[in-house]
Coordinates of C-alpha atoms in Angstrom, one line a residue:
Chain A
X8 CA 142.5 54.8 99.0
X9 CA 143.7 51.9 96.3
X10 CA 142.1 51.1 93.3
X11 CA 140.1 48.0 94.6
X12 CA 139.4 49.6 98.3
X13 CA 137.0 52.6 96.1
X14 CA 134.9 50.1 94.8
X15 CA 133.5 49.5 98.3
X16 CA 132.2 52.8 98.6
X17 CA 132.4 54.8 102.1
X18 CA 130.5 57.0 103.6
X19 CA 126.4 56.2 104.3
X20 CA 123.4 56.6 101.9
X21 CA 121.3 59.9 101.7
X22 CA 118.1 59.3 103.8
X23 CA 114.5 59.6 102.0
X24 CA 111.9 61.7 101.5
X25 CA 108.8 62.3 103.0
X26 CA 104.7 61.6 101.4
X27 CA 104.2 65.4 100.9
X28 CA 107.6 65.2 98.5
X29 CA 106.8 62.0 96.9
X30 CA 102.7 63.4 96.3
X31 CA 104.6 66.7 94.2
X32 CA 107.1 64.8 92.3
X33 CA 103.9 62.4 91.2
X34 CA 102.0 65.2 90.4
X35 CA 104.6 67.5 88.1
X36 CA 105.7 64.6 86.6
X37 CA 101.9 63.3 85.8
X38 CA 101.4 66.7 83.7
X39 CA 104.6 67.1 82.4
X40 CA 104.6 64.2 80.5
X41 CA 100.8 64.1 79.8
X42 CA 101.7 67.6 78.6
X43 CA 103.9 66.7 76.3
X44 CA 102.0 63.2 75.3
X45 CA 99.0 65.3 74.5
X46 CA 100.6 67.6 72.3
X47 CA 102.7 64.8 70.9
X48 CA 98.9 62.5 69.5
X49 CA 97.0 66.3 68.8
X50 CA 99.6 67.5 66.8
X51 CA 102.5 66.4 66.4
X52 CA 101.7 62.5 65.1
X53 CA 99.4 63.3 62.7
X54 CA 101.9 65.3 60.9
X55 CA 104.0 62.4 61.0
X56 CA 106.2 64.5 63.8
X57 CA 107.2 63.2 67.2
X58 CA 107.4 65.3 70.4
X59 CA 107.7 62.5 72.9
X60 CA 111.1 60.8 72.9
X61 CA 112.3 58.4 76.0
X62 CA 114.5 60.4 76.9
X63 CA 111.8 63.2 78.1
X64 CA 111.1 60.2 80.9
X65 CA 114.5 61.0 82.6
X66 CA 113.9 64.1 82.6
X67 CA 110.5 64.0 84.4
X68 CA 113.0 62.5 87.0
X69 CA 114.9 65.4 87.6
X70 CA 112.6 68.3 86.8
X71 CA 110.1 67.0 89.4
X72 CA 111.8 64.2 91.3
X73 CA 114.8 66.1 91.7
X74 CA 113.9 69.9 91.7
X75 CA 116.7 71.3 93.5
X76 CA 119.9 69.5 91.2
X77 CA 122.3 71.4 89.3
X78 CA 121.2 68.5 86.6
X79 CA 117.7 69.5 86.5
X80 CA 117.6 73.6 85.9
X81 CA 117.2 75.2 82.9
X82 CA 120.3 75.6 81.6
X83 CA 121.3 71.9 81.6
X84 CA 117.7 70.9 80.7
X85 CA 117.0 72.9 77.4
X86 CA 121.4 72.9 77.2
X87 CA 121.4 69.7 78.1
X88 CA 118.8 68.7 75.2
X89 CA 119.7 70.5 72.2
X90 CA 123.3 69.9 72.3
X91 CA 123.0 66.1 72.5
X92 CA 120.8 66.5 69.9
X93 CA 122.9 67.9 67.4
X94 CA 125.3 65.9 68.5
X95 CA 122.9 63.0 67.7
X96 CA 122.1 64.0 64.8
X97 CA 125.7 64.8 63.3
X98 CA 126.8 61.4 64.6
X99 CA 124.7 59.5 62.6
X100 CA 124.6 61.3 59.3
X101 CA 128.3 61.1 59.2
X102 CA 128.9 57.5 60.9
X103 CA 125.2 56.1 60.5
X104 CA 126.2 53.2 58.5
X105 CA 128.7 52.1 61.5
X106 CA 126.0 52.3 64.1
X107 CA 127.6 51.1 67.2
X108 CA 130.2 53.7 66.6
X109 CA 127.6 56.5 65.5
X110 CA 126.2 55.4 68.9
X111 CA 129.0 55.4 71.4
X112 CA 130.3 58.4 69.6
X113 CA 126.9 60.6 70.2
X114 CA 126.7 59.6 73.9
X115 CA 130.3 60.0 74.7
X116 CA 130.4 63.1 72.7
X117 CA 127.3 64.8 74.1
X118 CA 128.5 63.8 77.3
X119 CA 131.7 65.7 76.7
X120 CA 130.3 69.1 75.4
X121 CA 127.1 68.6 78.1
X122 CA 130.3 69.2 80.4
X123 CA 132.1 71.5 78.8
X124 CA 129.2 73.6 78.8
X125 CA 128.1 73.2 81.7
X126 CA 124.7 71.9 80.6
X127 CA 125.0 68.2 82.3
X128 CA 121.4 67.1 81.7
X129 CA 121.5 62.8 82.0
X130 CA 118.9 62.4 79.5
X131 CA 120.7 64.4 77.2
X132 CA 122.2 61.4 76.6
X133 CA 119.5 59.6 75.7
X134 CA 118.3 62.2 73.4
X135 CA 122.2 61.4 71.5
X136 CA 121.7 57.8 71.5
X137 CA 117.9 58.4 69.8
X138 CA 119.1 60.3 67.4
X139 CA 121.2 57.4 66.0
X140 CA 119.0 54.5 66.8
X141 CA 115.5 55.8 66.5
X142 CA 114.6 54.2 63.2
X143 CA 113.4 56.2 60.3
X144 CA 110.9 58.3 61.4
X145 CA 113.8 59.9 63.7
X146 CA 116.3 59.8 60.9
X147 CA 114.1 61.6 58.2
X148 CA 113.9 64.8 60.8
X149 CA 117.5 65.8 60.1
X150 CA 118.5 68.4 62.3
X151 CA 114.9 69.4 62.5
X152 CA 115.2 66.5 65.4
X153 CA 117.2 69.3 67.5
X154 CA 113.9 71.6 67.6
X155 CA 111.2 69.1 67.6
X156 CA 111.0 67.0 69.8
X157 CA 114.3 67.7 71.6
X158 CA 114.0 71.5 72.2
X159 CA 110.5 71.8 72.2
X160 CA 109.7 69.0 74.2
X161 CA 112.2 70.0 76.8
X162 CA 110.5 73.3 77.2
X163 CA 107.1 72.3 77.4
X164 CA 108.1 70.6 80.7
X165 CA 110.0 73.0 81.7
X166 CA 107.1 75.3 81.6
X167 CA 104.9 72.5 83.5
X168 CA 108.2 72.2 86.0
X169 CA 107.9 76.3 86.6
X170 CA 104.0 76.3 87.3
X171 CA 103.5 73.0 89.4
X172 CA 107.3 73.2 91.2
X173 CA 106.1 76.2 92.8
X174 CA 103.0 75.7 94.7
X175 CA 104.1 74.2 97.6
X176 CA 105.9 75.8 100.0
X177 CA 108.6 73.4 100.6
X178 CA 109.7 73.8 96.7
X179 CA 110.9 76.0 94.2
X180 CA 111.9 76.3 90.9
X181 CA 114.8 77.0 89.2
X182 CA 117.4 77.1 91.8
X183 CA 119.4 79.3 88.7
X184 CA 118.1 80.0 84.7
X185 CA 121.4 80.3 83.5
Chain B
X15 CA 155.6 70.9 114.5
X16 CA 158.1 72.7 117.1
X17 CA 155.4 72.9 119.7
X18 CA 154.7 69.9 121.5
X19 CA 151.8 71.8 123.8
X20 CA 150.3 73.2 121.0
X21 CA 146.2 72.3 121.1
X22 CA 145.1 73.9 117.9
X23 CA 144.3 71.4 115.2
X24 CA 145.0 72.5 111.7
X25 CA 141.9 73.5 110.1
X26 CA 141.1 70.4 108.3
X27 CA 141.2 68.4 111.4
X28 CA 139.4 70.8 113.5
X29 CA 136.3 71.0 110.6
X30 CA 136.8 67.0 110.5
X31 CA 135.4 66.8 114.2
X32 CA 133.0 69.4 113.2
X33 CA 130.8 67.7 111.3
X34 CA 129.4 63.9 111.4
X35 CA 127.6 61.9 108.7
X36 CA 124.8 62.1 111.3
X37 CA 124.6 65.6 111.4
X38 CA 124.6 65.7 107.3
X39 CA 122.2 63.4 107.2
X40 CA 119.9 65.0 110.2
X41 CA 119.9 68.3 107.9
X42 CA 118.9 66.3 104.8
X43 CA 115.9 65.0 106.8
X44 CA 115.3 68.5 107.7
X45 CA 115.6 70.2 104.7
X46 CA 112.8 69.1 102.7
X47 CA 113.0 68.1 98.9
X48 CA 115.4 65.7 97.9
X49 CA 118.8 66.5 97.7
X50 CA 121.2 65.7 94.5
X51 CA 124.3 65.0 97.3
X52 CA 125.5 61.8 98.9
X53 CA 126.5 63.4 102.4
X54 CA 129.9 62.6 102.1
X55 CA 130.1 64.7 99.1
X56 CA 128.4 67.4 101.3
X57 CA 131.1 66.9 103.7
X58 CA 133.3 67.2 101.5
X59 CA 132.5 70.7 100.2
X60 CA 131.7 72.1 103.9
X61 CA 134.9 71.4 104.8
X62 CA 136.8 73.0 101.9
X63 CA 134.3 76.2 102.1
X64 CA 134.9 76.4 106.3
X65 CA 138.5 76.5 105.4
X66 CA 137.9 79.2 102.6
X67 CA 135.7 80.8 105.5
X68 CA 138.4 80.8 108.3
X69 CA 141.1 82.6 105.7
X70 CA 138.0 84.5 104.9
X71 CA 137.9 85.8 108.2
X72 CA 141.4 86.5 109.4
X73 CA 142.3 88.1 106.2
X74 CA 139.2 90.0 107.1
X75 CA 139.9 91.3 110.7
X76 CA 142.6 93.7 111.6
X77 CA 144.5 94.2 114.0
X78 CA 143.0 98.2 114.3
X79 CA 139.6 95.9 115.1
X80 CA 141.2 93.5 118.1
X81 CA 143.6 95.5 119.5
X82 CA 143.5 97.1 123.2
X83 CA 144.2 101.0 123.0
X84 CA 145.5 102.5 124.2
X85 CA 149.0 100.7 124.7
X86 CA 150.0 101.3 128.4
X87 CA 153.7 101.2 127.8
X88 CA 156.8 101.8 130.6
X89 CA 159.4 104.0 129.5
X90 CA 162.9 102.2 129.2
X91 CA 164.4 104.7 131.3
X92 CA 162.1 103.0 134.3
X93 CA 163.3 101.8 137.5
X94 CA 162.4 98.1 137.8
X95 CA 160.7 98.5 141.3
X96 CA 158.9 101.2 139.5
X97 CA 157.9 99.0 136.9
X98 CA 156.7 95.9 138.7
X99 CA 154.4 98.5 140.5
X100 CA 153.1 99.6 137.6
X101 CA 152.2 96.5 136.1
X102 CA 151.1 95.0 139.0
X103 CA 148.5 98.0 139.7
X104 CA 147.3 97.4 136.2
X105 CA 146.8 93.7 136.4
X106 CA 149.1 93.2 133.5
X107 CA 151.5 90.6 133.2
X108 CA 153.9 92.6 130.4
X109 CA 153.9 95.8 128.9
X110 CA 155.3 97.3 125.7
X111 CA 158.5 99.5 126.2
X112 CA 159.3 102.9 124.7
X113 CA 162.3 105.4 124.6
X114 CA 162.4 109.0 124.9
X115 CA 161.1 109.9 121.9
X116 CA 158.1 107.6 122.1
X117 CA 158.9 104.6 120.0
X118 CA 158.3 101.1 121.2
X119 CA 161.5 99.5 121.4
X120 CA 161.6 96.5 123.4
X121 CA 159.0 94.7 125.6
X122 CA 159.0 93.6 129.3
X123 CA 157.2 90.8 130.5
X124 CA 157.0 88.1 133.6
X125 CA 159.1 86.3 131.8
X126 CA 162.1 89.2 131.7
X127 CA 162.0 89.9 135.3
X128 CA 162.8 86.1 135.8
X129 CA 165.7 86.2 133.4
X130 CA 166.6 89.4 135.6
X131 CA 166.6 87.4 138.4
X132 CA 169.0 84.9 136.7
X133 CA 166.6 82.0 136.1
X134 CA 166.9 80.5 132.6
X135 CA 164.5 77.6 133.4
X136 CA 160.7 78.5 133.3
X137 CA 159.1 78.6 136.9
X138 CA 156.5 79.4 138.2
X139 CA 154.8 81.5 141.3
X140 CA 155.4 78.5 143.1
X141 CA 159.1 78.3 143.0
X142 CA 159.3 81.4 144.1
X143 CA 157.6 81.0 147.3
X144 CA 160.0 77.8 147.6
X145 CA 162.6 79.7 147.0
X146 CA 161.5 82.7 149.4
X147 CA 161.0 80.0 152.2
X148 CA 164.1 77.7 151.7
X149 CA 166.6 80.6 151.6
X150 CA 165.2 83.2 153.8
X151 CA 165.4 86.1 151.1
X152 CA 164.0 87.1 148.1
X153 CA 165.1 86.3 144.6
X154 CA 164.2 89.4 143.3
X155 CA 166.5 91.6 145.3
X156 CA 168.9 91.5 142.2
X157 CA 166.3 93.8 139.9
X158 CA 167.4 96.0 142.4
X159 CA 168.9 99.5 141.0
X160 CA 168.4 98.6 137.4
X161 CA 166.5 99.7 134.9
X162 CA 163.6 98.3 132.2
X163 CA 166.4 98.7 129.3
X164 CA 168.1 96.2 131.0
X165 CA 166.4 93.5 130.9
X166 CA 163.5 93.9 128.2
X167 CA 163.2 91.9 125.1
X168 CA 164.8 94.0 122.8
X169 CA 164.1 94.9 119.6
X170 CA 160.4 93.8 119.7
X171 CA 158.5 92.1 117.6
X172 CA 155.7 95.1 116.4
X173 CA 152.5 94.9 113.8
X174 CA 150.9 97.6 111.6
X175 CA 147.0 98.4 112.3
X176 CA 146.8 96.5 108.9
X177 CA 148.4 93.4 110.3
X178 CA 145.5 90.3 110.0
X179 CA 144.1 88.2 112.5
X180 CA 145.4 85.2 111.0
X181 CA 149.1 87.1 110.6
X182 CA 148.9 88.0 113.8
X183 CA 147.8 84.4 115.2
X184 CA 151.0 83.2 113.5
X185 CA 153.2 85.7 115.4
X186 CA 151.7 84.3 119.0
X187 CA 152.3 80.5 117.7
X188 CA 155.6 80.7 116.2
X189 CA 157.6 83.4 118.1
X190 CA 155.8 82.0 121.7
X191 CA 154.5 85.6 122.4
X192 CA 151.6 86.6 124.6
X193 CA 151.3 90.2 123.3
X194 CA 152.2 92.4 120.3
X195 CA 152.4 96.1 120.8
X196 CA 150.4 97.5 117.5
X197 CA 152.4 100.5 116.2
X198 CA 152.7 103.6 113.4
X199 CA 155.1 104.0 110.7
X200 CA 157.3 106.2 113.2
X201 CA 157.0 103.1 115.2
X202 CA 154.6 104.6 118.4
X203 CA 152.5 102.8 120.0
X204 CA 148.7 102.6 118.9
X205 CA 147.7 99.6 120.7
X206 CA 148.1 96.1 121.9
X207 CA 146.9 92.9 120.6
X208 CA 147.0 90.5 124.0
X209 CA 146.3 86.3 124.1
X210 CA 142.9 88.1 125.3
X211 CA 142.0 90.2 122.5
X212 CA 142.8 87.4 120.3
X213 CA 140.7 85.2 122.4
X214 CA 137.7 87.4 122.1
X215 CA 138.5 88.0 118.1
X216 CA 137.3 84.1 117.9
X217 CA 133.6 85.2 118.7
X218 CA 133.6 87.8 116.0
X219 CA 131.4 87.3 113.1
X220 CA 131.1 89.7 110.0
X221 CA 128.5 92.6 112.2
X222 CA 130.9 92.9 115.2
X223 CA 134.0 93.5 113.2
X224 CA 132.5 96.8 111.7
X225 CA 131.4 98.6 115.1

């Protein structure tokens, strides 16, 4: 197949998924995040400290939308997370004052190692790129930004994703831990 | 390939055929959840795991697990008149050969009585009735007065007990054999893997090889 012949793609689209699937992935997803958005404005923000990041939003994709993808277990979730977030971090306390390259560099790199450890989590790389362009309040964390929100966050869905994934019978949760 | 009649695809083409997008995507529907996997992908993977399941498999079964046993062997010393009796009692179309001391050493077949007879083209039953009728004898009179040793395949081709499935396969497709006498170190018969007992090997699955 030639260069120009892949970009037509081949092969037909995956079919969709039935109300019963659509009701569960509402549902985990609805307290996951008002999990973590609860913790985030009890106790979190009046500490000046920030437990909800976007990036938790992809992950409500995969931990409830997705339940059964490599991308969304526990490895590559809480993996996934705190590596980019170092990675983040790092990026922009030594390039920060370049910021397009402090950003490409924290996506691209967290990409790399998310692979390289086997931990491929997508919103790990929005967890990178927040890191770098999150404004101050993200900045002043420091690498405390790897254990709150990232790490923290991550788990408190994780936890929702292990009680709510497994009540019906046509789901469970993890596939794998590690 | 040297075989122009052969019928067996290779294993990739054979899986090919196996599986459709619309099957792939009939399980997905199935299977409930959603499922991270375009369905070519999923093709993809089934086919490389069927072929890591077919070597699987005849690395997996034996010879000692096919094989018929025991061997009915004639003994080289064996008038031919003798010998097509024999057989043809039996049913069997060829039979492994051994020498005094019990050692296979050469195998007779349909196939060697014709080349006794002094055809070097393959024929078939019907010939021989053409023949019979056209020229009011029988072609077989020259086996007459000699013996197996004379015109068996000689020295045959033989397999350990260990020998695989897929090894053994091999044998059949590129040597054009229909059976393989199974033998011991001393080279005595043990058994006899057939086109049948390879035939049959096909519906094993992991419980009946370990009965």
């Amino acid at each position: 197949m030639n260069y120009f012949e892949k970009m037509r793609g081949s092969g037909p689209s995956p079919p969709g998924v039935g109300a019963g699937e659509v009701f569960w992935s509402w549902l985990g997803s609805f307290l996951g995040i008002s999990a973590v958005a609860l913790l985030h404005a009890g106790l979190f923000e009046p500490r000046d400290l920030s437990l909800l990041i976007g990036s938790f939003g992809a992950s409500a994709v995969l931990l409830y939308g997705a339940v059964r993808s490599p991308l969304a277990q526990p490895r590559n979730l809480m993996g996934g997370h705190v590596l980019s977030a170092l990675i983040g971090v790092t990026a922009h306390q030594l390039l920060g004052s370049t910021p397009w390259l402090a950003a490409a560099v924290a996506v691209s790199l967290a990409i790399a190692i998310m692979h390289l450890t086997r931990t491929l989590h997508p919103p790990g790389g929005a967890t990178a790129l927040i890191a770098v362009i999150g404004g101050d309040s993200v900045h002043q964390l420091g690498y405390l930004y790897v254990l709150v929100p990232a790490a923290l966050g991550a788990l408190v869905m994780l936890v929702i994703a292990l009680l709510v994934n497994n009540i019906p019978k046509t789901r469970k949760y993890p596939e794998f831990w590690f | 390939m040297h075989d122009g009649h052969r019928t067996m695809n290779t294993d990739n083409d054979c899986t090919a055929t196996l599986l459709s997008d619309a099957d792939v995507i009939a399980a997905m529907r199935e299977i409930p959840g959603y499922l991270d996997i375009s369905p070519a992908d999923f093709r993809e993977v089934f086919q490389v795991a069927y072929v890591h399941a077919l070597k699987r498999v005849r690395d997996s079964i034996r010879a000692a697990d096919i094989m018929t046993r025991p061997a009915h062997c004639v003994g080289s010393d064996l008038d031919l008149i003798q010998a097509a009796t024999l057989l043809a009692e039996r049913g069997f179309s060829g039979a492994p050969v051994t020498d005094a001391a019990g050692r296979v050493v050469g195998v007779v077949s349909e196939k060697d009585f014709l080349a006794g007879m002094g055809v070097d083209r393959p024929i078939g039953f019907m010939d021989i009735i053409a023949h019979c009728l056209n020229h009011r004898g029988c072609m077989a009179v020259s086996l007459r007065n000699r013996k197996v040793s004379d015109i068996m395949t000689a020295p045959p081709l033989t397999a350990g007990v260990e020998a695989t499935l897929g090894e053994i396969s091999a044998l059949f497709v590129d040597r054009h054999i229909n059976r393989l006498p199974i033998v011991d170190a001393e080279g005595r018969p043990l058994g006899i893997v057939t086109r049948t007992n390879l035939v049959q090997s096909y519906c094993f699955t992991g419980q009946g090889v370990q009965s």
